[in-house]
Amino acid sequence: MKLQIAIDLADSSTVLDIVDRIYDVIDIVEIGTPMVMKEGMAAVKRVKEKYPEITVLADTKIVDGGALECGDACKAGADIVTVLALSDDETISDVVKTAHQYGKKTMADLISVEDIGTRAKELKELGIDYIAVHTGVDMQKRGKTPLGDLRELVQAIPSSMCAVAGGVKLETLEEYVRERPEIIIAGGSLAGAPDVRKAVLDMKRKMSEQG
Amino acid sequence: MKLQIAIDLADSSTVLDIVDRIYDVIDIVEIGTPMVMKEGMAAVKRVKEKYPEITVLADTKIVDGGALECGDACKAGADIVTVLALSDDETISDVVKTAHQYGKKTMADLISVEDIGTRAKELKELGIDYIAVHTGVDMQKRGKTPLGDLRELVQAIPSSMCAVAGGVKLETLEEYVRERPEIIIAGGSLAGAPDVRKAVLDMKRKMSEQG
């Protein structure tokens, strides 16, 4: 089971301050969509330049132009590229094909998808590597969590392909770990913690205790 | 009726070469999603610095984090910010609220939405300024055009809110103009033309002849 830190509220300079403190204990560093929209692939490039061994996910949320956009992210150094699950199958296939040509992986984000089980099975057939249930920050404000969606996901596809994102924190981690997803993604509860290294280690410890 | 050029295959330096040639004849300059993913808001900033009077659309395709991401685009100078129509209503509302606080406008992109009429009416109620039918480049490869979708859209909402994108070119322009959308968006047929100024003027002429 892997822990992914989603970094949304930094820029390509300050993201290195965060990564400097956790590069040896984190499994995946996500450059979040707000960072991509502000600075493009700058943060992906800077993290990979300094830490070539770290797995970096670019949360591009591709929905069209699959080959072009995925290719640009791979060229910038991303190891995992995200695509929206509700994209047309044509786009999903192009993202998969392109990422695999570069030796990289893909994650489909199920945000706003209603029939999670059905779409997850289709995405698996299309060659996607990881499939994430994701309660967006805007829906979290309404009290929604991704736990029910995760339970649906692990019924539909192998747990080795499953990821979960959406407000996961130390206090609720246990519920998610119990479903055995491959990747647990935490954003504010790690990147926004007073001591990011301690926050990562606390979560990792809890994951391995239950693991 | 306005003409919007979608610039996808440039970077923040070369985009100015294009805008230099058309700033006085184009209605809206779109910084396309591939450019946003590569360089973030760099191109938006550079175009607005040189041409503050030009209307610039940032094709951010927001799907979550509406307030944050829309706010960043507005701060960078975007006059119109895009959101995916299939985002949760909470996200749409946050994008609308944020853009309007900055005195900017919003466009919802109906890509991958099945029931265009119903969603368009909902988006109108949520306060979106423009609603675009959009056949993505990946679906265009399969021969799909946005004409049928546009006909559905203009039945559902006022034509002053309607936009169309997806492979529109000089040869097919007439069919789109006939439906009277507020904004016609052309990408490769303008930005990829040997003479971009001539291509824009040819389209503008055809639009006014029918207008």
XYZ file of N, CA and C in Angstrom, chain A residues 39-118:
240
model
N 1.286 26.875 -13.214
C 2.668 26.870 -13.705
C 2.977 25.744 -14.673
N 1.945 25.039 -15.104
C 2.190 23.957 -16.049
C 3.037 22.864 -15.436
N 4.008 22.386 -16.186
C 4.838 21.269 -15.744
C 6.087 21.703 -14.972
N 6.167 22.974 -14.597
C 7.378 23.479 -13.936
C 7.716 22.693 -12.669
N 6.714 22.427 -11.848
C 6.980 21.739 -10.580
C 7.374 20.280 -10.824
N 6.729 19.645 -11.799
C 7.092 18.261 -12.143
C 8.573 18.210 -12.522
N 8.967 19.126 -13.391
C 10.369 19.162 -13.849
C 11.333 19.392 -12.693
N 11.012 20.341 -11.829
C 11.945 20.678 -10.738
C 12.088 19.528 -9.752
N 10.981 18.877 -9.425
C 11.067 17.752 -8.482
C 11.866 16.610 -9.104
N 11.595 16.298 -10.368
C 12.313 15.180 -11.012
C 13.797 15.492 -11.217
N 14.110 16.771 -11.471
C 15.519 17.152 -11.618
C 16.295 16.879 -10.338
N 15.684 17.248 -9.212
C 16.380 17.098 -7.926
C 16.286 15.666 -7.401
N 15.134 15.031 -7.645
C 14.916 13.674 -7.124
C 14.438 12.745 -8.243
N 15.367 12.336 -9.117
C 14.950 11.505 -10.260
C 14.299 10.192 -9.832
N 14.626 9.720 -8.623
C 14.110 8.414 -8.187
C 12.674 8.480 -7.668
N 12.215 9.684 -7.331
C 10.861 9.813 -6.754
C 9.798 9.612 -7.838
N 8.724 8.914 -7.456
C 7.592 8.762 -8.367
C 6.738 10.025 -8.292
N 6.627 10.718 -9.430
C 5.850 11.960 -9.483
C 4.600 11.749 -10.324
N 3.466 12.095 -9.755
C 2.200 12.056 -10.487
C 1.818 13.479 -10.870
N 1.528 13.681 -12.158
C 1.037 14.987 -12.623
C -0.474 14.909 -12.724
N -1.166 15.692 -11.890
C -2.629 15.597 -11.875
C -3.221 16.494 -12.975
N -3.000 16.048 -14.190
C -3.397 16.813 -15.373
C -4.898 16.743 -15.637
N -5.567 15.706 -15.156
C -7.007 15.533 -15.396
C -7.365 15.744 -16.877
N -6.661 15.050 -17.740
C -6.879 15.168 -19.184
C -8.302 14.748 -19.526
N -8.950 15.476 -20.450
C -10.305 15.119 -20.885
C -10.427 15.134 -22.409
N -9.364 15.556 -23.087
C -9.330 15.579 -24.557
C -7.864 15.727 -24.954
N -7.574 15.519 -26.227
C -6.195 15.667 -26.691
C -5.265 14.726 -25.945
N -5.709 13.505 -25.762
C -5.004 12.547 -24.914
C -3.541 12.349 -25.263
N -3.247 12.147 -26.540
C -1.869 11.865 -26.935
C -0.969 13.075 -26.690
N -1.439 14.238 -27.124
C -0.643 15.462 -26.988
C -0.374 15.789 -25.522
N -1.431 15.851 -24.732
C -1.287 16.318 -23.354
C -0.538 15.295 -22.496
N -0.826 14.030 -22.700
C -0.107 13.003 -21.948
C 1.364 12.985 -22.356
N 1.624 13.137 -23.642
C 3.009 13.174 -24.125
C 3.803 14.310 -23.496
N 3.171 15.486 -23.402
C 3.858 16.631 -22.792
C 4.190 16.349 -21.321
N 3.233 15.727 -20.620
C 3.470 15.433 -19.195
C 4.592 14.405 -19.034
N 4.593 13.384 -19.890
C 5.657 12.370 -19.827
C 7.010 12.992 -20.126
N 7.044 13.846 -21.159
C 8.309 14.499 -21.516
C 8.832 15.360 -20.370
N 7.915 15.946 -19.607
C 8.327 16.782 -18.471
C 8.853 15.937 -17.317
N 8.590 14.627 -17.368
C 9.144 13.756 -16.331
C 8.120 13.050 -15.455
N 6.843 13.299 -15.691
C 5.826 12.656 -14.855
C 5.894 11.134 -15.002
N 5.760 10.433 -13.871
C 5.756 8.965 -13.892
C 4.344 8.410 -13.993
N 3.381 9.174 -13.487
C 1.970 8.797 -13.583
C 1.217 10.033 -14.064
N 0.329 9.842 -15.039
C -0.441 10.947 -15.612
C -1.918 10.639 -15.396
N -2.696 11.650 -14.994
C -4.123 11.390 -14.736
C -5.004 11.828 -15.897
N -6.112 11.085 -16.045
C -7.121 11.380 -17.070
C -8.466 11.283 -16.375
N -9.416 12.096 -16.791
C -10.751 12.003 -16.199
C -11.445 10.740 -16.699
N -12.046 10.016 -15.767
C -12.716 8.762 -16.121
C -13.892 9.017 -17.055
N -14.471 10.201 -16.988
C -15.640 10.466 -17.835
C -15.267 10.982 -19.209
N -13.990 10.971 -19.528
C -13.563 11.280 -20.907
C -14.071 10.195 -21.845
N -14.124 10.552 -23.121
C -14.462 9.548 -24.134
C -13.404 8.444 -24.142
N -13.836 7.237 -24.491
C -12.907 6.091 -24.518
C -11.714 6.340 -25.436
N -11.962 7.073 -26.510
C -10.900 7.428 -27.451
C -9.766 8.172 -26.745
N -10.150 9.112 -25.905
C -9.156 9.885 -25.149
C -8.424 8.998 -24.148
N -9.179 8.171 -23.434
C -8.564 7.252 -22.458
C -7.519 6.375 -23.160
N -7.913 5.799 -24.300
C -6.995 4.919 -25.032
C -5.736 5.645 -25.463
N -5.902 6.877 -25.931
C -4.729 7.641 -26.373
C -3.794 7.947 -25.211
N -4.370 8.239 -24.047
C -3.549 8.509 -22.865
C -2.785 7.245 -22.478
N -3.477 6.110 -22.462
C -2.847 4.832 -22.096
C -1.704 4.513 -23.061
N -2.017 4.610 -24.353
C -1.025 4.259 -25.374
C 0.220 5.152 -25.238
N -0.015 6.450 -25.095
C 1.091 7.399 -25.030
C 1.931 7.175 -23.784
N 1.289 7.056 -22.626
C 2.033 6.865 -21.374
C 2.879 5.594 -21.458
N 2.291 4.534 -21.975
C 3.023 3.263 -22.022
C 4.185 3.323 -23.007
N 4.019 4.095 -24.085
C 5.144 4.289 -25.008
C 6.340 4.915 -24.294
N 6.041 5.813 -23.339
C 7.109 6.471 -22.577
C 7.532 5.636 -21.362
N 6.915 4.459 -21.192
C 7.212 3.658 -20.010
C 6.613 4.218 -18.734
N 5.562 5.028 -18.865
C 4.925 5.655 -17.714
C 3.552 5.030 -17.436
N 2.946 5.423 -16.322
C 1.650 4.865 -15.947
C 0.533 5.899 -15.957
N -0.695 5.371 -15.910
C -1.866 6.249 -15.978
C -2.769 6.011 -14.776
N -3.434 7.075 -14.362
C -4.467 6.947 -13.337
C -5.727 7.639 -13.844
N -6.862 6.943 -13.769
C -8.134 7.573 -14.132
C -8.809 8.062 -12.861
N -9.331 9.273 -12.924
C -9.970 9.909 -11.778
C -11.483 9.839 -11.970
N -12.148 9.136 -11.054
C -13.592 8.899 -11.193
C -14.457 10.073 -10.729
N -13.865 11.227 -10.504
C -14.653 12.368 -10.026
C -15.890 12.578 -10.913
N -17.030 12.759 -10.256
C -18.320 13.027 -10.911
C -18.887 11.864 -11.725
N -18.266 10.675 -11.634
C -18.831 9.501 -12.309
C -19.870 8.858 -11.384
N -21.035 8.540 -11.932
C -22.087 7.987 -11.068
C -21.960 6.481 -10.884
N -21.868 5.750 -11.995
C -21.794 4.292 -11.890
C -20.328 3.849 -11.839
N -19.791 3.882 -10.649
C -18.365 3.643 -10.443
C -17.931 2.247 -10.890
N -18.690 1.236 -10.510
C -18.305 -0.145 -10.829
C -18.203 -0.375 -12.324
N -19.248 0.038 -13.044
C -19.271 -0.180 -14.498
C -18.124 0.551 -15.194
